[in-house]
CSV table of C-alpha atoms and ligand atoms in Angstrom, one decimal:
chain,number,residue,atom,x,y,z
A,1,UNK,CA,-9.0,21.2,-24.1
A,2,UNK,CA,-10.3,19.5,-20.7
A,3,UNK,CA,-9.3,20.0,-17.2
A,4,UNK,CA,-7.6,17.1,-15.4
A,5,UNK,CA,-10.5,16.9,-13.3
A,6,UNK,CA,-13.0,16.7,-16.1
A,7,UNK,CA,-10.3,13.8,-17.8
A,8,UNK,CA,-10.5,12.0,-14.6
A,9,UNK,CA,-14.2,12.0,-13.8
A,10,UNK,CA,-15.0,10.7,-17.0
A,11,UNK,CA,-12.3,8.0,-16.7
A,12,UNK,CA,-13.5,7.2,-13.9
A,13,UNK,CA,-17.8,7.0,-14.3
A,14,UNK,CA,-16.4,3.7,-16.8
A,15,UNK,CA,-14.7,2.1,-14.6
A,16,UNK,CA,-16.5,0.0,-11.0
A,17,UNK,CA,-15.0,-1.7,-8.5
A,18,UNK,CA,-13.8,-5.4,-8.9
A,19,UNK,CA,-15.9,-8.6,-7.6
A,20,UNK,CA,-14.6,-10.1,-4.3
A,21,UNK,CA,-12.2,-13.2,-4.4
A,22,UNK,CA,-10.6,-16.0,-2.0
A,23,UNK,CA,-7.0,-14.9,-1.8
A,24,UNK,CA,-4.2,-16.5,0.5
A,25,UNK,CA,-3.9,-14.1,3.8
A,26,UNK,CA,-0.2,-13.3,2.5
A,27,UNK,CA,-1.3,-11.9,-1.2
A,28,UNK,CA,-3.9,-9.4,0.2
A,29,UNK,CA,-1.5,-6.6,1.5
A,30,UNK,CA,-3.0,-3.2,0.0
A,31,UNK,CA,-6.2,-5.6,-0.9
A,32,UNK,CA,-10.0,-4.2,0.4
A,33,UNK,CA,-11.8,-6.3,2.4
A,34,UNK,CA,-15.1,-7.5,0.6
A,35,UNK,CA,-17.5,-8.5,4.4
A,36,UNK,CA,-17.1,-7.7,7.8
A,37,UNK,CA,-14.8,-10.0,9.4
A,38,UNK,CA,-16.3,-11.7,12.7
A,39,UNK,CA,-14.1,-13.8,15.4
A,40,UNK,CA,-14.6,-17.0,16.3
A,41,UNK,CA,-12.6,-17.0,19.2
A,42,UNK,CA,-11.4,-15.1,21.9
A,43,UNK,CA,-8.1,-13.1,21.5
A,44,UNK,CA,-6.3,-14.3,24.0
A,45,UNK,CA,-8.2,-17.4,24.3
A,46,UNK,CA,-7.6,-17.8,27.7
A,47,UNK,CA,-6.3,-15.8,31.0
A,48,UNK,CA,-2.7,-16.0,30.3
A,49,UNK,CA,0.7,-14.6,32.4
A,50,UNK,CA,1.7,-11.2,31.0
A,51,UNK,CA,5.4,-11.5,32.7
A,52,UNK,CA,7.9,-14.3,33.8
A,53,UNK,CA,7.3,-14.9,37.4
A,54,UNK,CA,5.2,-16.7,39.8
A,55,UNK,CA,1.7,-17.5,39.5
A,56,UNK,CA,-0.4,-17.0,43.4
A,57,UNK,CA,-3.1,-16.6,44.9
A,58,UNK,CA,-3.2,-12.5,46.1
A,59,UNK,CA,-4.1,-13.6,49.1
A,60,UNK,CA,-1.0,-15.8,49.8
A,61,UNK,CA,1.1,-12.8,49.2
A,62,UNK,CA,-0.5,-10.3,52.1
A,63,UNK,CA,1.9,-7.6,53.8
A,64,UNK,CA,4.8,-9.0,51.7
A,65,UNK,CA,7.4,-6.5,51.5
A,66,UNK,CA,11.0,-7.4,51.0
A,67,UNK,CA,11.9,-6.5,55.1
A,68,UNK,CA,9.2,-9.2,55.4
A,69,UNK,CA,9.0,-12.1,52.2
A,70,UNK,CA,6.3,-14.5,52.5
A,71,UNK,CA,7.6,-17.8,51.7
A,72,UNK,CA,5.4,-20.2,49.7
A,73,UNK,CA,6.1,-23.9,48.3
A,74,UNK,CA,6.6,-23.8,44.4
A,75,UNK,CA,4.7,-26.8,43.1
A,76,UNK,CA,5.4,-26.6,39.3
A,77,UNK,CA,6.0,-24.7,36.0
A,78,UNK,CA,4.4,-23.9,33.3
A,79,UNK,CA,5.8,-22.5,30.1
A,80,UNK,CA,3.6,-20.6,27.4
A,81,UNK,CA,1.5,-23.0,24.8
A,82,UNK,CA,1.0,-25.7,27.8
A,83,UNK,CA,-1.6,-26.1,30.6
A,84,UNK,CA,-0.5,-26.4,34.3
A,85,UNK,CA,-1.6,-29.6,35.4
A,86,UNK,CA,-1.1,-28.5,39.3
A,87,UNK,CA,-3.4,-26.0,41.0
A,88,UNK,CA,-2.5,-23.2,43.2
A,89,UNK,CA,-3.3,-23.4,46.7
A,90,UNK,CA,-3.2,-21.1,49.6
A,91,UNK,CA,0.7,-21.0,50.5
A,92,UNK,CA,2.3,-22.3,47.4
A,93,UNK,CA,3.0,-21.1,43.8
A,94,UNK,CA,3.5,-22.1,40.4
A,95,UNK,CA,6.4,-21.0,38.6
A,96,UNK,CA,5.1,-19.0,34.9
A,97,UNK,CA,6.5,-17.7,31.9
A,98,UNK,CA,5.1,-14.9,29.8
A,99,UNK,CA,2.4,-16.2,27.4
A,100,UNK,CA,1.4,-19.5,29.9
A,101,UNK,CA,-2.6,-20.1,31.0
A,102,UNK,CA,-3.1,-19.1,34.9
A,103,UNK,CA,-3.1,-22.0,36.4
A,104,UNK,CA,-6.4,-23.6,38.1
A,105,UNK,CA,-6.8,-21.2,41.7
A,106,UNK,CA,-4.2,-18.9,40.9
A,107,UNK,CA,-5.4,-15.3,41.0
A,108,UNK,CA,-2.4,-12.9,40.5
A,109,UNK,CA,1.8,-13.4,38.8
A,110,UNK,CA,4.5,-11.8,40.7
A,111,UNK,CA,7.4,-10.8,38.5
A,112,UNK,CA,11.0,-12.7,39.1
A,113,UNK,CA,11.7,-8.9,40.4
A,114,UNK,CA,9.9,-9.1,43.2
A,115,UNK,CA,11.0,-12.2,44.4
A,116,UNK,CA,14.1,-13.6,46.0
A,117,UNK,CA,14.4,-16.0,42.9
A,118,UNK,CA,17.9,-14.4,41.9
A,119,UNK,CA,19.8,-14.8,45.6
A,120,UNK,CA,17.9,-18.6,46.3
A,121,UNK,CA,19.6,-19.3,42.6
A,122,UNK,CA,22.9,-17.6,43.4
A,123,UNK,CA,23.2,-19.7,46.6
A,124,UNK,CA,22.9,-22.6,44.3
A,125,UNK,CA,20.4,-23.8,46.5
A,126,UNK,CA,17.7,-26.4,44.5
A,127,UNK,CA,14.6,-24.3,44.1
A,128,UNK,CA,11.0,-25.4,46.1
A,129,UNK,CA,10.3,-22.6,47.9
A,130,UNK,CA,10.3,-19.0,46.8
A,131,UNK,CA,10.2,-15.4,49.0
A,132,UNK,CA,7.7,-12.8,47.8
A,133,UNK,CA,9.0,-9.4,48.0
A,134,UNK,CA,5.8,-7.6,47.5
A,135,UNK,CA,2.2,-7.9,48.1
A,136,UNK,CA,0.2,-8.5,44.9
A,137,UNK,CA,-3.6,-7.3,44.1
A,138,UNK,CA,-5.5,-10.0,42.5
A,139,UNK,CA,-5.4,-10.0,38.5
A,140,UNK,CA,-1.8,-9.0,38.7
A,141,UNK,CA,0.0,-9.2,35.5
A,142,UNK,CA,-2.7,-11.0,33.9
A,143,UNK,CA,-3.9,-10.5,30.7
A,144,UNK,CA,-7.4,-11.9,30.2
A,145,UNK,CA,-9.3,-14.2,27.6
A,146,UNK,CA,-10.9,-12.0,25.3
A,147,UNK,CA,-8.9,-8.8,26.0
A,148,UNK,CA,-8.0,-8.2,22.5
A,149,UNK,CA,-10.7,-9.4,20.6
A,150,UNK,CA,-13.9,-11.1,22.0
A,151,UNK,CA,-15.7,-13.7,20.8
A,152,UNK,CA,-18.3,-13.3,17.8
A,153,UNK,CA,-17.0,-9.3,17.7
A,154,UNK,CA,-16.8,-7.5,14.2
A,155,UNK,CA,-13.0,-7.0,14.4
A,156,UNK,CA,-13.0,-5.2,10.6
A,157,UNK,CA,-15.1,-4.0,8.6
A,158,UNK,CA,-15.6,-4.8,4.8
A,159,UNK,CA,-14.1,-1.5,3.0
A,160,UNK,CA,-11.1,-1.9,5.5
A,161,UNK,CA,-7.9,-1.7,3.5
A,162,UNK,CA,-5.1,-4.5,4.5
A,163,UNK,CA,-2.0,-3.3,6.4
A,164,UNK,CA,0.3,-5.3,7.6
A,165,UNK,CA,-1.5,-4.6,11.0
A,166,UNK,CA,-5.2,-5.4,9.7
A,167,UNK,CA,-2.8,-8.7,8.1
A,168,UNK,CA,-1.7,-9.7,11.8
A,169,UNK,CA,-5.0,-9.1,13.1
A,170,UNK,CA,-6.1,-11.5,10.6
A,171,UNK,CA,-3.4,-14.2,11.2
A,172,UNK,CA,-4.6,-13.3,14.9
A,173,UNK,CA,-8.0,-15.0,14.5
A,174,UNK,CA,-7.1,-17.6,12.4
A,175,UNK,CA,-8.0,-16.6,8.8
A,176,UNK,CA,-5.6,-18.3,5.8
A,177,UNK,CA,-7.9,-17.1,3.4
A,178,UNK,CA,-9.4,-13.8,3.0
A,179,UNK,CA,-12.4,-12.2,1.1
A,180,UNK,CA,-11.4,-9.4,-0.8
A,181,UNK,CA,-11.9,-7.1,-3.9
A,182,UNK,CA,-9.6,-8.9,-6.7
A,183,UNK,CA,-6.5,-6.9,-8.1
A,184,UNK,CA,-7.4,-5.7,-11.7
A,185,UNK,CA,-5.3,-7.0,-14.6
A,186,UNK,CA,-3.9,-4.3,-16.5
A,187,UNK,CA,-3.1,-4.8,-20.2
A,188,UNK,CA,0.7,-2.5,-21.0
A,189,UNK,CA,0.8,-2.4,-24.7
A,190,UNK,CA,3.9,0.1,-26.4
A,191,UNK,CA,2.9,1.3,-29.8
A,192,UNK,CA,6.1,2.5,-31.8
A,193,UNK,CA,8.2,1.1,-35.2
A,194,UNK,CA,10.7,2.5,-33.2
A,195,UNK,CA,10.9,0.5,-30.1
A,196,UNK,CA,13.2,-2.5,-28.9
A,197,UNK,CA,13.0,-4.7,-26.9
A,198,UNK,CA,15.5,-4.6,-23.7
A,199,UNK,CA,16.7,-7.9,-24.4
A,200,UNK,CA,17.7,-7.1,-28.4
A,201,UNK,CA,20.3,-4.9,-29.6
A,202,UNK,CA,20.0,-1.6,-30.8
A,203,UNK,CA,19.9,-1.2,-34.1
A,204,UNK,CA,20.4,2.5,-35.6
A,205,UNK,CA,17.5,4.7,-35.7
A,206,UNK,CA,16.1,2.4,-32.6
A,207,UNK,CA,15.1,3.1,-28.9
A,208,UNK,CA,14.4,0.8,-26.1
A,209,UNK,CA,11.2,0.3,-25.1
A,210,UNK,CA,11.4,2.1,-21.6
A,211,UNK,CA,7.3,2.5,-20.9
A,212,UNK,CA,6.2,-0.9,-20.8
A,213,UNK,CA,8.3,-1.2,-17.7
A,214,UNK,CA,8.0,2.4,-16.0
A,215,UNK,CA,4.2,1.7,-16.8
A,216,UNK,CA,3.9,-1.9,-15.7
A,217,UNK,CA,5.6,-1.1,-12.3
A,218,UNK,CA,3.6,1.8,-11.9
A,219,UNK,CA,0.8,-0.7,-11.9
A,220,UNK,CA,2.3,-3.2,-10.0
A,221,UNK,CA,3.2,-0.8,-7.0
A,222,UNK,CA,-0.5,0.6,-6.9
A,223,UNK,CA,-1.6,-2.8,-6.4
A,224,UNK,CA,-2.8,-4.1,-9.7
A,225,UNK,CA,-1.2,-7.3,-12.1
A,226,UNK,CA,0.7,-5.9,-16.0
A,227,UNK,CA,-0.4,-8.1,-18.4
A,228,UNK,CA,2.6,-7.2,-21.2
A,229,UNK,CA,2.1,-7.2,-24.6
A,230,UNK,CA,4.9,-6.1,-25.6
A,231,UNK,CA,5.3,-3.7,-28.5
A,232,UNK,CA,2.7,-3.0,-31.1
A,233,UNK,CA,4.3,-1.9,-34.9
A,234,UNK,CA,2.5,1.0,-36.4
A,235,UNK,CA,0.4,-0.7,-38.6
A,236,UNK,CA,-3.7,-2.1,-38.2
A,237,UNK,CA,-2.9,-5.5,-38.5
A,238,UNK,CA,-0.2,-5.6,-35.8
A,239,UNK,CA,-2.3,-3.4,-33.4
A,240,UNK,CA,-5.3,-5.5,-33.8
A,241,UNK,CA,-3.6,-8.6,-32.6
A,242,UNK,CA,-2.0,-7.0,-30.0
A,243,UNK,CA,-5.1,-5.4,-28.4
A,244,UNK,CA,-6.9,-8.5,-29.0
A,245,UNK,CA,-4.8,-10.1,-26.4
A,246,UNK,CA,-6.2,-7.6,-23.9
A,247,UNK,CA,-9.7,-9.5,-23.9
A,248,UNK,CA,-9.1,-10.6,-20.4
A,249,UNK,CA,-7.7,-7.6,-18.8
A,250,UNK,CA,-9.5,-5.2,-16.7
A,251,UNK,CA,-7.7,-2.0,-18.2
A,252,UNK,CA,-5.9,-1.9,-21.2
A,253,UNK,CA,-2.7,0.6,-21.1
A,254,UNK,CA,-1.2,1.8,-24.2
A,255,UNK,CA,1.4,4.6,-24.5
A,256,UNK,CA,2.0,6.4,-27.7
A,257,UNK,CA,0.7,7.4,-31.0
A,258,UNK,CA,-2.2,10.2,-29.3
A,259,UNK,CA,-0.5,13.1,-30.7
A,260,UNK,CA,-2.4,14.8,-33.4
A,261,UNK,CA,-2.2,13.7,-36.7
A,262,UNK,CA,0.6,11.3,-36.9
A,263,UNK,CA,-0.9,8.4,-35.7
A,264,UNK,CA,-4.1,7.2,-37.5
A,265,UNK,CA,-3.5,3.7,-37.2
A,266,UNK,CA,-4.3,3.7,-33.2
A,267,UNK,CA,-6.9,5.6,-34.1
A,268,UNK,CA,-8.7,3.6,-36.8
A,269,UNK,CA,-8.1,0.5,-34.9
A,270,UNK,CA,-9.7,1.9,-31.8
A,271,UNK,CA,-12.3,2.9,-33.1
A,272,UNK,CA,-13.1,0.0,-35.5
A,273,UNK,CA,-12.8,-1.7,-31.7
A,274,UNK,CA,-14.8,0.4,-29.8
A,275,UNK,CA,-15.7,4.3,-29.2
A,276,UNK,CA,-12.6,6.3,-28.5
A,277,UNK,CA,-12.3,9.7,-28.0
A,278,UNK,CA,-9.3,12.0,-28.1
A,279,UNK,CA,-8.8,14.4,-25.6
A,280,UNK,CA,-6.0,17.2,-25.3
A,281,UNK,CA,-5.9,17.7,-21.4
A,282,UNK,CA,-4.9,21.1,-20.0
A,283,UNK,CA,-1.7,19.6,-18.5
A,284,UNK,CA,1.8,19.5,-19.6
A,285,UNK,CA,3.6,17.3,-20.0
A,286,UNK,CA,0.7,14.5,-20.6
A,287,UNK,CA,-1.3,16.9,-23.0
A,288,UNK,CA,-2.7,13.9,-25.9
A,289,UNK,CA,-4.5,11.5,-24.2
A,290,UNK,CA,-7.2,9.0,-25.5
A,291,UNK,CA,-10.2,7.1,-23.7
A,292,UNK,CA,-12.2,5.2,-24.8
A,293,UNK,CA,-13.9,1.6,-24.4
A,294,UNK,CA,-13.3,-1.6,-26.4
A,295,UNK,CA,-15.1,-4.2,-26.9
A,296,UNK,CA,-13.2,-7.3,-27.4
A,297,UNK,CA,-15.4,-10.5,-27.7
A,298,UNK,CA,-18.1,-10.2,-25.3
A,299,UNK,CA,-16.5,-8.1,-22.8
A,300,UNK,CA,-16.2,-4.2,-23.0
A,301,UNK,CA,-12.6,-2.9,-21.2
A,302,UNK,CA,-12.1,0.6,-20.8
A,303,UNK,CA,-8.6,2.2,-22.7
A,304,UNK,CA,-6.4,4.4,-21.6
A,305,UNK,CA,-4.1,5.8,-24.5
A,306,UNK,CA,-1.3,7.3,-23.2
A,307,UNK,CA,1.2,9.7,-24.4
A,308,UNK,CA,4.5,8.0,-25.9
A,309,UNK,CA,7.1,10.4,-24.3
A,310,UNK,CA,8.6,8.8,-21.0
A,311,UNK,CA,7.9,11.2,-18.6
A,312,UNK,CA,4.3,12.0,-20.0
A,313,UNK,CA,3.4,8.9,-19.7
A,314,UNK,CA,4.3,8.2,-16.1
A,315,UNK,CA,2.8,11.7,-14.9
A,316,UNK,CA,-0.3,11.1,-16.9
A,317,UNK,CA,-0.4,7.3,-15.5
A,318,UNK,CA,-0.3,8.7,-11.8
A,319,UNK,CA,-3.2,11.4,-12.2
A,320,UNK,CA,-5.3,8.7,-14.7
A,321,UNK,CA,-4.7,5.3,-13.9
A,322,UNK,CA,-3.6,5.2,-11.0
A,323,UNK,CA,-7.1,6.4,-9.3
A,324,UNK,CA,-8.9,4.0,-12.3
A,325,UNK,CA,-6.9,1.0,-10.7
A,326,UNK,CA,-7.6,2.2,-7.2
A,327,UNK,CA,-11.4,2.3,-7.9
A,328,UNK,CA,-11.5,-1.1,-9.2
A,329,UNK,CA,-9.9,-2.3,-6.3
A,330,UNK,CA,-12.4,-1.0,-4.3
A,331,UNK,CA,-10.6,2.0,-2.8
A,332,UNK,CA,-12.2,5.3,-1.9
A,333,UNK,CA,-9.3,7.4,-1.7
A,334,UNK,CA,-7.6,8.5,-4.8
A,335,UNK,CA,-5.4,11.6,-3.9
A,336,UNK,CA,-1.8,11.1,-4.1
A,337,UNK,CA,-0.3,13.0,-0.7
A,338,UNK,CA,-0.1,16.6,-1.2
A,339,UNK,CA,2.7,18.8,0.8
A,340,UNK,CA,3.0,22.7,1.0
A,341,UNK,CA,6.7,23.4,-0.1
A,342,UNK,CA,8.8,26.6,-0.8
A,343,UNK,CA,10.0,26.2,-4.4
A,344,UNK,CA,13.6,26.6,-4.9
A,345,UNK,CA,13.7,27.5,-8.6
A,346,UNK,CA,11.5,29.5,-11.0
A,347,UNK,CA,9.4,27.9,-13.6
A,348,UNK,CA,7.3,29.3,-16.8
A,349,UNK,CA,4.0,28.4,-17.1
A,350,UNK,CA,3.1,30.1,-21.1
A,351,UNK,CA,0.5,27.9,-22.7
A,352,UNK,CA,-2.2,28.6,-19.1
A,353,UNK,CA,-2.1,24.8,-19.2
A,354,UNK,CA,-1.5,22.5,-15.5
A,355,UNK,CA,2.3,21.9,-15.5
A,356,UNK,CA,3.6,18.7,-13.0
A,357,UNK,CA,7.2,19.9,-12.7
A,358,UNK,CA,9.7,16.8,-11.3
A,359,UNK,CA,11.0,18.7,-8.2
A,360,UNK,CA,13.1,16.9,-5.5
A,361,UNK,CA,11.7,18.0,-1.8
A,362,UNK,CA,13.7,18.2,1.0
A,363,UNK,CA,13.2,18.8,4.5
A,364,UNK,CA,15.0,21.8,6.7
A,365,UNK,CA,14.1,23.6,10.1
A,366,UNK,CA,10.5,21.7,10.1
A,367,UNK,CA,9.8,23.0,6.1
A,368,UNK,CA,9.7,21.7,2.8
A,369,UNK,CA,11.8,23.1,-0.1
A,370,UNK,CA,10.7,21.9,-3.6
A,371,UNK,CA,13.9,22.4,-6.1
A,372,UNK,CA,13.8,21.0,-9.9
A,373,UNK,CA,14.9,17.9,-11.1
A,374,UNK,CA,17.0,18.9,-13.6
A,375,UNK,CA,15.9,19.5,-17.1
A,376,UNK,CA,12.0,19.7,-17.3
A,377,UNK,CA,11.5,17.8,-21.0
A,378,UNK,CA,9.0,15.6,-21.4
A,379,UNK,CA,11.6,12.7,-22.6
A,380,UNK,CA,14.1,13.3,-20.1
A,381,UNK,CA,13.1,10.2,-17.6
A,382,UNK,CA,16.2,10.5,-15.1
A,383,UNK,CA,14.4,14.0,-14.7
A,384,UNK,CA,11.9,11.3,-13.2
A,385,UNK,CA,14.1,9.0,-11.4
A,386,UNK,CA,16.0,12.3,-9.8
A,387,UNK,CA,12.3,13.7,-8.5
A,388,UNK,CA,10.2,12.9,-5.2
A,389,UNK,CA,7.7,15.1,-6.5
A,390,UNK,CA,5.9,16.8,-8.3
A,391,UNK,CA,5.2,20.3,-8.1
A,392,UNK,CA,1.8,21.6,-9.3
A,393,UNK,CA,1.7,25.0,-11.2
A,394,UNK,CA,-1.9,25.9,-11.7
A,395,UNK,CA,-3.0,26.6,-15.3
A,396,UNK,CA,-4.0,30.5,-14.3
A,397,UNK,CA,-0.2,30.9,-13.0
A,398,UNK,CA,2.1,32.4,-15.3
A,399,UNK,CA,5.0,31.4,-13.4
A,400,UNK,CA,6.4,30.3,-9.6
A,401,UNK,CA,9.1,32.7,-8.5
A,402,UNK,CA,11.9,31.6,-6.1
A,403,UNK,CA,10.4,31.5,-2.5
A,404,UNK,CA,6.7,30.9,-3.2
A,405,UNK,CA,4.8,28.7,-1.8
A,406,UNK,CA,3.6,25.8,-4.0
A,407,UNK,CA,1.9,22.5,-3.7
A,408,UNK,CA,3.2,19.5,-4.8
A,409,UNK,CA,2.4,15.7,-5.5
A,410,UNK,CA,4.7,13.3,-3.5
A,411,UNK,CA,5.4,10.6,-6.3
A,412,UNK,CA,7.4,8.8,-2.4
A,413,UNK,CA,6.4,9.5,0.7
A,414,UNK,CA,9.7,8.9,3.6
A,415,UNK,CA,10.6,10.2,6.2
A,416,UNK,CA,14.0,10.5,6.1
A,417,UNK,CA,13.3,13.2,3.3
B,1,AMP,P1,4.5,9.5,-29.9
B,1,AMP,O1,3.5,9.7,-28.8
B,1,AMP,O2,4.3,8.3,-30.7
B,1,AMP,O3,4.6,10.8,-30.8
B,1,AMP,O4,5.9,9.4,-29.2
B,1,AMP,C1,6.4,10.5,-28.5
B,1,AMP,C2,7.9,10.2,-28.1
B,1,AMP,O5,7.9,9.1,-27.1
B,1,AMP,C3,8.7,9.7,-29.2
B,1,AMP,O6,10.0,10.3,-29.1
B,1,AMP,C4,8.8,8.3,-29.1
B,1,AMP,O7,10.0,7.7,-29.6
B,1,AMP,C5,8.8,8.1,-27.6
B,1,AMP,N1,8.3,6.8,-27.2
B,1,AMP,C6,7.1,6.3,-27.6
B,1,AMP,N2,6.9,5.1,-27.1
B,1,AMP,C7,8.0,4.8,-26.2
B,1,AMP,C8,8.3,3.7,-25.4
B,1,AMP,N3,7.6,2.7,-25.3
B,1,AMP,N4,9.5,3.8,-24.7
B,1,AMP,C9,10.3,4.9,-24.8
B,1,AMP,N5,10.0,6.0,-25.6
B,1,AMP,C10,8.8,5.9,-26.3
B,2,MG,MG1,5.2,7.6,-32.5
């Protein structure tokens, strides 16, 4: 048997990161950036108003208080996304909205709320002059060009992973097209003579075919692209084809048919394909788990063989291929968030091996409390959809009591927790 960590590191010395790609500024949420990004522009591009109210000069506005207004001439407006086409002189102003270029000699913006705007409008009197209420210092409430971003700056780096804030600051500068690493495709394959299809009935002796979905999501929501190929029967011929339609993937995915023994057809076919090796991982549940590399055509893609029960195969998927798809995509961080809880129930640990137990966390008085999801068998997938988490006993740990302090896996991370 191997560690997790040993399973992981060798997964992970066969697979790279992806080449860069063009993608439309909305796709790339998630995405890596493949160059610095540079800014051809200043961010704002020019001095602009940061508040409705009247563009001055400073000057025009000295030992205004509102005992004492200073009256000056209002010679115009100017709204944001157009250029005043008047210039402000000593003794008059220039009526500006949040957003709107200083105009040409004007120095400083006085809020509406320190003017007599309100009680000239009340009095329904027609608006040309206006009463400062307060003296201004020049550069008043103005934001200036190049504030944000200047010029010919490096605004983010290549390596920089795309938020929606790192996506604004994109929009920002004008970028519809980015340069990133591409999204690996990710071949889902379900081996079984017992699966069906969702969209068929269920004939006796039959199940649905549940990983192909739990597993194709899984990739979807880590920021790769499923490629499904449905289900494979348990025979060479069928598998063959199957696999063979993974010649464009990055990653092929398969779930089932690794536990000892019973399934020599994966086996043969896998290995008539490429090298595969067979690993029992000291984990539960996830134990059988193949790797290997295939070559299809002229192209070599690494193969992860999962285990066929439901819950195995999405706990293996998050500590396997979830940090193989992260790689590719050019990540550096492949930890899932860890928490410190109290666990609430008490849990066996016989066979020394690393048990993921589905616990649902909850937040009290500041602290976590980790309790089980129900029944802990490696079939039982609302076990899954009832979990947050998963709690980590150590393979040295015979058991976790009530009350001790354990560590566990966030499978979500909210806060309303
Ligand atoms: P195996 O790894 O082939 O021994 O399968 C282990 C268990 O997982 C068996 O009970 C299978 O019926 C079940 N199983 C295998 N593949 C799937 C699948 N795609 N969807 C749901 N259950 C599956
Ligand atoms: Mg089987």
């Amino acid at each position: 048997m191997i560690s997790v960590e040993e399973a992981l590191e060798k997964i992970l010395s066969y697979v790279d990161m992806l080449e860069p790609e063009d993608e439309p500024l909305l796709n790339s949420l998630g995405l890596v950036l493949a160059d610095d990004v540079y800014s051809d522009i200043d961010i704002p591009p020019l001095d602009n108003s940061a508040m409705d109210g009247y563009a001055v000069q400073a000057e025009s506005t000295k030992g205004a208080c509102s005992s004492s207004p200073r009256t000056l001439r209002i010679i115009g407006e100017v709204a944001a996304g157009y250029i005043a086409k008047e210039e402000v002189t000593p003794g008059t102003a220039i009526r500006i909205m949040t957003g709107a270029p200083i105009p040409k000699g004007a120095d400083a913006v006085v809020q509406f709320e320190d003017t007599d705007e309100e009680k000239r409008k009340a009095a329904k009197k027609p608006l040309t002059d206006i009463g400062i209420l307060r003296q201004a210092a020049k550069g008043l409430n103005i934001r200036k060009a190049g504030e944000d971003i200047s010029k010919g700056s490096l605004v983010l780096k290549a390596g920089t992973v795309l938020r929606p804030q790192e996506i604004g600051v994109l929009a920002s500068l004008g970028k519809d097209v980015v340069h990133v690493i591409r999204r690996p495709v990710v071949a889902v394959l379900a081996t079984g003579d017992e699966l069906v299809d969702i969209k068929e009935p269920l004939p006796p002796g039959k199940i649905y075919n549940s990983n192909t979905y739990s597993l194709a999501s899984q990739v979807e929501r880590y920021g790769g692209i499923p490629k499904i190929l449905g289900i494979a029967k348990d025979n060479i011929k069928a598998l063959e084809d199957k696999i063979k339609q993974a010649s464009d993937a990055d990653l092929l995915i398969t779930s089932a048919g690794v536990s000892v023994g019973e399934y020599d057809v994966v086996k043969d076919v896998l290995a008539r394909l490429g090298e595969v090796t067979f690993w029992t991982v000291r984990m539960k549940p996830g134990k059988p788990l193949a790797f290997g590399v295939l070559r299809l055509g002229k192209k070599k893609i690494p193969h992860l063989g999962l285990p066929g029960n439901p819950v195995s195969s999405m706990i293996a998927f998050e500590q396997f291929a979830r940090p193989a798809i992260l790689k590719m995509l050019g990540r550096k961080s492949f930890t899932k968030p860890t928490i410190q809880a109290t666990s609430e129930g008490r849990l066996e640990n016989r066979d020394r091996r690393r048990v993921f137990a589905r616990v649902m966390v909850s937040k009290r008085d500041g602290r976590y409390f980790a309790s089980l999801a129900g029944a802990q068998g490696s079939g039982i997938l609302t076990s899954m959809a009832q979990a947050n988490g998963l709690m980590i006993v150590p393979e040295d740990k015979p058991a976790i009591e009530v009350g001790e302090e354990v560590q566990v896996q966030m499978l979500d991370w909210n806060e309303e927790m």
